Amino acid sequence: MTDIRPYPLSNLHEASGDHHDALSALLDDDTMYRITSLIDRESFPATGLPSGTWAGARMLEVGAGAGSVAQKMRYLVGETGRVVALDLHPAIEPDGNLDVVRLDLLSDEPLPEGPFHLIHARLTLGHLPPRKAITARLAERLAPGGWLCLEDFRARREHIAVSGEGADVVEEFQRTVGRKVFDAHGTDPGWAPSIHGVLTGLGLTNVDTKTFSSYWGGGNAGARFLTAIHAQTYDKVLAAGMAKERLDRVPEIMADPATLIHGHEVFSVVGQRA
Ligand SMILES: C[S@@+](CC[C@H](N)C(=O)[O-])C[C@H]1O[C@@H](n2cnc3c(N)ncnc32)[C@H](O)[C@@H]1O
């Protein structure tokens, strides 16, 4: 493999819109529940925000993609707050209380100034090898009392079949794309379970990890996500040795109502600056 730049997908790919739509449908409810639940914590007043509301807060969405989370943050912070959406290739436009920053997290370019009451990154740092250093740089941008929320997949690559005759084909795809494409481009499958320790090690307090996952199949959001990954990695998975006749069947199998597989587990980790 000659192209070894981290993150083997691209927001410039034609399947990127489907990819981001599926991620939004699959994960945004849990993400927003997680973020809004923080205002119920005894430690929330440390943010300095009035009466346990995110109204007026400054939030940074890292690896914003098409911006579904950033758009929802805008409602939380209201007109007096500010959301900054950061990405290598942002697929979202600035608007009202939303700023958009094009920035390569692998570069030395300084992060947006902040300070931020909430910094959130989902399915982004796991792909980028200097993930611990980037996490430390993000933590430096927190306001006193501000929260860092990192969410990443612990990819499931074995024993994923729940039902459906084609599930073994999907399992081979998941194993091949996971090991030979994502891991080969620097994705760390051990990152998600290690985030808790990284945030604690940075001196953040009230560190808390929750995990969640769902069945993917029958054309649901998980199935559409996997199908968009298939479209973006097709050539690489073929080159890695998966037989074309099996690889070609993945979208049709994932759309089949009989197919169900275990989706990847999400680790959602929060920590607060003292
Ligand atoms: C898997 S997508 C996740 C998008 C969104 N956070 C979500 O969960 O729906 C990863 C995002 O990270 C961005 N990204 C990848 N490498 C990056 C880099 N070096 N600097 C900044 N953003 C990057 C991609 O452009 C993409 O939008």
CSV table of C-alpha atoms and ligand atoms in Angstrom, one decimal:
chain,number,residue,atom,x,y,z
A,1,MET,CA,0.0,0.0,0.0
A,2,THR,CA,1.6,3.3,-1.1
A,3,ASP,CA,-0.9,5.8,0.4
A,4,ILE,CA,-0.5,5.5,4.1
A,5,ARG,CA,-1.8,8.9,5.2
A,6,PRO,CA,-4.0,8.4,8.3
A,7,TYR,CA,-7.8,8.2,7.8
A,8,PRO,CA,-8.4,6.2,4.6
A,9,LEU,CA,-11.8,7.9,3.9
A,10,SER,CA,-12.5,11.4,2.6
A,11,ASN,CA,-15.3,13.9,2.8
A,12,LEU,CA,-14.6,14.5,-0.9
A,13,HIS,CA,-15.7,11.0,-1.9
A,14,GLU,CA,-19.1,10.7,-3.5
A,15,ALA,CA,-20.3,8.3,-0.7
A,16,SER,CA,-19.4,10.8,2.0
A,17,GLY,CA,-22.9,12.3,2.2
A,18,ASP,CA,-24.4,8.9,2.8
A,19,HIS,CA,-21.6,8.1,5.3
A,20,HIS,CA,-22.3,11.2,7.4
A,21,ASP,CA,-26.1,10.9,7.1
A,22,ALA,CA,-25.9,7.3,8.4
A,23,LEU,CA,-23.6,8.3,11.3
A,24,SER,CA,-26.0,11.0,12.3
A,25,ALA,CA,-28.9,8.6,12.3
A,26,LEU,CA,-26.9,6.0,14.1
A,27,LEU,CA,-25.2,8.1,16.8
A,28,ASP,CA,-26.5,11.6,17.3
A,29,ASP,CA,-29.3,10.7,19.8
A,30,ASP,CA,-26.8,9.1,22.1
A,31,THR,CA,-24.2,11.8,21.6
A,32,MET,CA,-26.7,14.6,22.3
A,33,TYR,CA,-28.1,12.8,25.3
A,34,ARG,CA,-24.6,12.5,26.7
A,35,ILE,CA,-23.8,16.2,26.1
A,36,THR,CA,-27.1,17.4,27.6
A,37,SER,CA,-26.8,15.1,30.6
A,38,LEU,CA,-23.7,16.9,31.7
A,39,ILE,CA,-25.8,19.9,32.8
A,40,ASP,CA,-27.5,17.6,35.4
A,41,ARG,CA,-24.1,16.9,37.1
A,42,GLU,CA,-23.3,18.5,40.4
A,43,SER,CA,-20.0,19.6,38.9
A,44,PHE,CA,-21.7,21.5,36.0
A,45,PRO,CA,-21.7,24.9,37.9
A,46,ALA,CA,-17.9,24.9,37.6
A,47,THR,CA,-18.5,25.8,33.9
A,48,GLY,CA,-19.6,29.3,35.1
A,49,LEU,CA,-22.7,29.0,32.9
A,50,PRO,CA,-25.9,30.1,34.5
A,51,SER,CA,-28.5,27.7,35.9
A,52,GLY,CA,-27.2,24.4,34.4
A,53,THR,CA,-27.9,25.2,30.8
A,54,TRP,CA,-25.6,25.2,27.8
A,55,ALA,CA,-27.2,28.5,26.6
A,56,GLY,CA,-24.4,31.0,26.0
A,57,ALA,CA,-21.7,28.3,25.9
A,58,ARG,CA,-18.8,28.1,23.5
A,59,MET,CA,-18.4,24.6,21.9
A,60,LEU,CA,-15.8,23.1,19.6
A,61,GLU,CA,-16.8,20.2,17.4
A,62,VAL,CA,-13.7,18.4,16.2
A,63,GLY,CA,-13.8,16.3,13.0
A,64,ALA,CA,-17.2,17.8,12.4
A,65,GLY,CA,-17.7,16.1,9.0
A,66,ALA,CA,-21.1,17.2,7.6
A,67,GLY,CA,-21.8,18.9,10.9
A,68,SER,CA,-24.9,17.1,12.3
A,69,VAL,CA,-23.7,17.4,15.9
A,70,ALA,CA,-22.5,21.0,15.4
A,71,GLN,CA,-25.9,22.0,14.1
A,72,LYS,CA,-27.6,20.4,17.2
A,73,MET,CA,-25.0,22.2,19.4
A,74,ARG,CA,-26.2,25.5,17.9
A,75,TYR,CA,-29.6,25.0,19.5
A,76,LEU,CA,-28.1,24.2,22.8
A,77,VAL,CA,-25.9,27.3,23.0
A,78,GLY,CA,-28.5,29.6,21.5
A,79,GLU,CA,-27.9,33.1,20.0
A,80,THR,CA,-25.6,34.1,22.9
A,81,GLY,CA,-23.3,31.1,22.4
A,82,ARG,CA,-20.9,30.0,19.7
A,83,VAL,CA,-20.1,26.7,18.0
A,84,VAL,CA,-16.9,26.1,16.1
A,85,ALA,CA,-16.9,23.2,13.6
A,86,LEU,CA,-13.3,22.0,12.7
A,87,ASP,CA,-12.4,19.5,10.0
A,88,LEU,CA,-9.7,18.8,7.4
A,89,HIS,CA,-12.5,19.0,4.8
A,90,PRO,CA,-15.5,20.6,6.5
A,91,ALA,CA,-18.8,19.7,4.7
A,92,ILE,CA,-20.7,22.4,6.5
A,93,GLU,CA,-21.0,26.2,6.0
A,94,PRO,CA,-20.7,29.0,8.5
A,95,ASP,CA,-24.0,30.4,9.6
A,96,GLY,CA,-25.2,32.6,12.5
A,97,ASN,CA,-23.7,31.3,15.7
A,98,LEU,CA,-21.6,28.7,13.8
A,99,ASP,CA,-18.0,29.2,12.7
A,100,VAL,CA,-16.2,26.7,10.4
A,101,VAL,CA,-12.5,26.1,10.6
A,102,ARG,CA,-10.5,24.1,8.0
A,103,LEU,CA,-7.6,22.6,9.9
A,104,ASP,CA,-5.4,19.5,9.7
A,105,LEU,CA,-5.1,18.0,13.2
A,106,LEU,CA,-1.8,16.4,12.1
A,107,SER,CA,-0.2,19.8,11.5
A,108,ASP,CA,1.2,22.2,14.0
A,109,GLU,CA,-1.4,24.8,13.1
A,110,PRO,CA,-2.8,26.2,16.4
A,111,LEU,CA,-6.3,25.0,17.4
A,112,PRO,CA,-9.1,27.6,17.6
A,113,GLU,CA,-8.4,29.8,20.6
A,114,GLY,CA,-11.3,29.1,22.9
A,115,PRO,CA,-11.6,28.7,25.7
A,116,PHE,CA,-14.5,26.3,25.2
A,117,HIS,CA,-17.1,25.0,27.7
A,118,LEU,CA,-17.4,21.8,25.7
A,119,ILE,CA,-15.1,20.1,23.2
A,120,HIS,CA,-16.4,17.1,21.4
A,121,ALA,CA,-14.8,14.7,18.9
A,122,ARG,CA,-16.5,11.6,17.5
A,123,LEU,CA,-14.9,8.9,15.4
A,124,THR,CA,-11.9,11.1,14.6
A,125,LEU,CA,-9.0,10.7,17.1
A,126,GLY,CA,-8.9,6.9,16.8
A,127,HIS,CA,-7.8,7.4,13.1
A,128,LEU,CA,-5.0,9.8,13.9
A,129,PRO,CA,-1.8,8.3,15.4
A,130,PRO,CA,-0.8,11.4,17.5
A,131,ARG,CA,-4.1,11.0,19.2
A,132,LYS,CA,-2.8,11.4,22.7
A,133,ALA,CA,-0.9,14.6,21.8
A,134,ILE,CA,-4.0,16.0,20.0
A,135,THR,CA,-6.1,15.1,23.1
A,136,ALA,CA,-3.7,17.1,25.3
A,137,ARG,CA,-3.9,20.1,22.9
A,138,LEU,CA,-7.7,19.9,23.0
A,139,ALA,CA,-7.7,19.8,26.8
A,140,GLU,CA,-5.6,23.0,26.9
A,141,ARG,CA,-8.4,24.8,25.1
A,142,LEU,CA,-11.0,24.0,27.8
A,143,ALA,CA,-12.4,26.8,30.0
A,144,PRO,CA,-12.2,26.1,33.7
A,145,GLY,CA,-15.0,23.6,34.4
A,146,GLY,CA,-15.2,22.9,30.7
A,147,TRP,CA,-15.9,19.3,29.5
A,148,LEU,CA,-14.0,17.2,26.9
A,149,CYS,CA,-16.2,14.5,25.4
A,150,LEU,CA,-14.4,11.9,23.2
A,151,GLU,CA,-16.4,9.2,21.4
A,152,ASP,CA,-14.8,6.4,19.4
A,153,PHE,CA,-15.6,2.9,18.1
A,154,ARG,CA,-14.1,-0.2,19.5
A,155,ALA,CA,-14.4,-2.0,16.2
A,156,ARG,CA,-16.0,-5.4,16.2
A,157,ARG,CA,-14.4,-7.7,13.6
A,158,GLU,CA,-15.2,-11.2,14.8
A,159,HIS,CA,-18.3,-13.1,15.9
A,160,ILE,CA,-20.4,-10.3,14.5
A,161,ALA,CA,-23.2,-12.5,12.9
A,162,VAL,CA,-26.6,-12.3,14.5
A,163,SER,CA,-28.8,-13.6,11.7
A,164,GLY,CA,-28.9,-13.9,7.9
A,165,GLU,CA,-27.1,-16.2,5.5
A,166,GLY,CA,-24.7,-13.5,4.3
A,167,ALA,CA,-23.4,-12.4,7.7
A,168,ASP,CA,-20.1,-14.4,7.2
A,169,VAL,CA,-19.4,-12.3,4.1
A,170,VAL,CA,-19.9,-9.1,6.0
A,171,GLU,CA,-17.7,-10.5,8.8
A,172,GLU,CA,-14.9,-11.1,6.3
A,173,PHE,CA,-15.4,-7.5,5.0
A,174,GLN,CA,-15.3,-6.1,8.5
A,175,ARG,CA,-12.1,-8.0,9.4
A,176,THR,CA,-10.4,-7.1,6.1
A,177,VAL,CA,-11.3,-3.4,6.0
A,178,GLY,CA,-10.5,-3.2,9.8
A,179,ARG,CA,-7.1,-4.8,9.7
A,180,LYS,CA,-5.8,-4.2,6.2
A,181,VAL,CA,-7.2,-0.7,5.5
A,182,PHE,CA,-8.0,1.2,8.8
A,183,ASP,CA,-5.3,-0.3,11.0
A,184,ALA,CA,-2.8,-0.1,8.1
A,185,HIS,CA,-3.6,3.7,7.9
A,186,GLY,CA,-2.9,4.2,11.6
A,187,THR,CA,-6.3,3.6,13.2
A,188,ASP,CA,-5.8,2.2,16.7
A,189,PRO,CA,-8.5,-0.4,17.7
A,190,GLY,CA,-7.3,-0.1,21.3
A,191,TRP,CA,-7.8,3.6,21.5
A,192,ALA,CA,-11.5,3.7,22.6
A,193,PRO,CA,-11.0,1.6,25.8
A,194,SER,CA,-7.9,3.6,26.6
A,195,ILE,CA,-9.5,7.1,26.5
A,196,HIS,CA,-10.6,7.0,30.1
A,197,GLY,CA,-7.0,6.6,31.3
A,198,VAL,CA,-5.7,9.3,28.9
A,199,LEU,CA,-8.2,11.9,30.2
A,200,THR,CA,-7.4,10.9,33.8
A,201,GLY,CA,-3.7,11.2,33.0
A,202,LEU,CA,-4.2,14.7,31.7
A,203,GLY,CA,-5.6,15.7,35.1
A,204,LEU,CA,-9.2,16.0,34.0
A,205,THR,CA,-11.7,15.3,36.8
A,206,ASN,CA,-15.1,13.5,36.8
A,207,VAL,CA,-13.9,11.2,34.1
A,208,ASP,CA,-16.7,8.8,33.1
A,209,THR,CA,-17.0,6.2,30.3
A,210,LYS,CA,-20.3,4.8,28.9
A,211,THR,CA,-20.5,2.3,26.1
A,212,PHE,CA,-23.4,1.6,23.7
A,213,SER,CA,-23.9,-0.4,20.5
A,214,SER,CA,-26.7,-1.7,18.3
A,215,TYR,CA,-27.5,-4.3,15.7
A,216,TRP,CA,-26.8,-3.2,12.1
A,217,GLY,CA,-28.7,-4.7,9.2
A,218,GLY,CA,-31.9,-4.7,7.1
A,219,GLY,CA,-31.0,-1.3,5.6
A,220,ASN,CA,-31.0,0.5,8.9
A,221,ALA,CA,-28.6,3.3,9.8
A,222,GLY,CA,-25.8,0.9,10.7
A,223,ALA,CA,-26.3,-1.0,7.4
A,224,ARG,CA,-26.1,2.3,5.5
A,225,PHE,CA,-23.0,3.3,7.4
A,226,LEU,CA,-21.3,0.0,6.6
A,227,THR,CA,-22.4,0.3,2.9
A,228,ALA,CA,-20.9,3.8,2.7
A,229,ILE,CA,-17.6,2.5,4.2
A,230,HIS,CA,-17.7,-0.3,1.6
A,231,ALA,CA,-18.0,2.2,-1.2
A,232,GLN,CA,-15.1,4.3,0.0
A,233,THR,CA,-12.7,1.4,0.7
A,234,TYR,CA,-13.8,-1.0,-2.2
A,235,ASP,CA,-10.5,-0.8,-4.1
A,236,LYS,CA,-8.3,-1.1,-1.0
A,237,VAL,CA,-10.3,-4.2,0.3
A,238,LEU,CA,-10.1,-5.8,-3.1
A,239,ALA,CA,-6.3,-5.2,-3.2
A,240,ALA,CA,-6.1,-6.6,0.3
A,241,GLY,CA,-7.3,-10.0,-1.0
A,242,MET,CA,-11.1,-10.2,-0.5
A,243,ALA,CA,-12.7,-12.1,-3.4
A,244,LYS,CA,-14.6,-9.7,-5.7
A,245,GLU,CA,-17.7,-11.9,-5.9
A,246,ARG,CA,-18.0,-11.8,-2.0
A,247,LEU,CA,-17.0,-8.1,-1.7
A,248,ASP,CA,-19.7,-7.1,-4.3
A,249,ARG,CA,-22.4,-8.8,-2.2
A,250,VAL,CA,-21.9,-6.7,0.9
A,251,PRO,CA,-24.4,-3.8,0.1
A,252,GLU,CA,-27.1,-6.2,-1.0
A,253,ILE,CA,-26.6,-8.4,2.2
A,254,MET,CA,-26.8,-5.3,4.5
A,255,ALA,CA,-30.0,-4.2,2.8
A,256,ASP,CA,-31.6,-7.6,3.3
A,257,PRO,CA,-34.2,-7.6,6.1
A,258,ALA,CA,-32.9,-11.0,7.2
A,259,THR,CA,-29.3,-9.7,7.9
A,260,LEU,CA,-28.4,-8.6,11.4
A,261,ILE,CA,-24.8,-8.1,12.7
A,262,HIS,CA,-23.4,-6.7,16.0
A,263,GLY,CA,-22.4,-3.1,15.3
A,264,HIS,CA,-19.2,-1.6,16.6
A,265,GLU,CA,-19.3,-0.6,20.3
A,266,VAL,CA,-19.0,3.2,21.0
A,267,PHE,CA,-17.0,4.4,24.0
A,268,SER,CA,-18.3,7.8,25.1
A,269,VAL,CA,-15.9,9.3,27.6
A,270,VAL,CA,-16.2,12.7,29.3
A,271,GLY,CA,-13.8,14.5,31.6
A,272,GLN,CA,-13.8,18.0,33.1
A,273,ARG,CA,-11.1,20.6,33.6
A,274,ALA,CA,-10.8,21.4,37.3
B,1,LIG,C1,-15.5,9.2,10.6
B,1,LIG,S1,-15.7,10.9,10.3
B,1,LIG,C2,-16.6,11.4,11.7
B,1,LIG,C3,-17.5,12.6,11.4
B,1,LIG,C4,-18.3,13.1,12.6
B,1,LIG,N1,-17.4,13.4,13.7
B,1,LIG,C5,-19.3,12.0,13.0
B,1,LIG,O1,-19.0,11.3,14.0
B,1,LIG,O2,-20.3,11.9,12.4
B,1,LIG,C6,-14.0,11.5,10.6
B,1,LIG,C7,-13.9,13.0,10.4
B,1,LIG,O3,-12.6,13.4,10.8
B,1,LIG,C8,-12.0,14.3,9.8
B,1,LIG,N2,-10.6,14.2,9.7
B,1,LIG,C9,-9.8,13.1,9.3
B,1,LIG,N3,-8.5,13.4,9.4
B,1,LIG,C10,-8.4,14.7,9.9
B,1,LIG,C11,-7.4,15.6,10.2
B,1,LIG,N4,-6.1,15.2,9.9
B,1,LIG,N5,-7.6,16.8,10.6
B,1,LIG,C12,-8.9,17.2,10.8
B,1,LIG,N6,-10.0,16.4,10.6
B,1,LIG,C13,-9.8,15.2,10.1
B,1,LIG,C14,-12.7,13.8,8.5
B,1,LIG,O4,-12.6,14.7,7.5
B,1,LIG,C15,-14.1,13.4,8.9
B,1,LIG,O5,-15.0,14.5,8.8
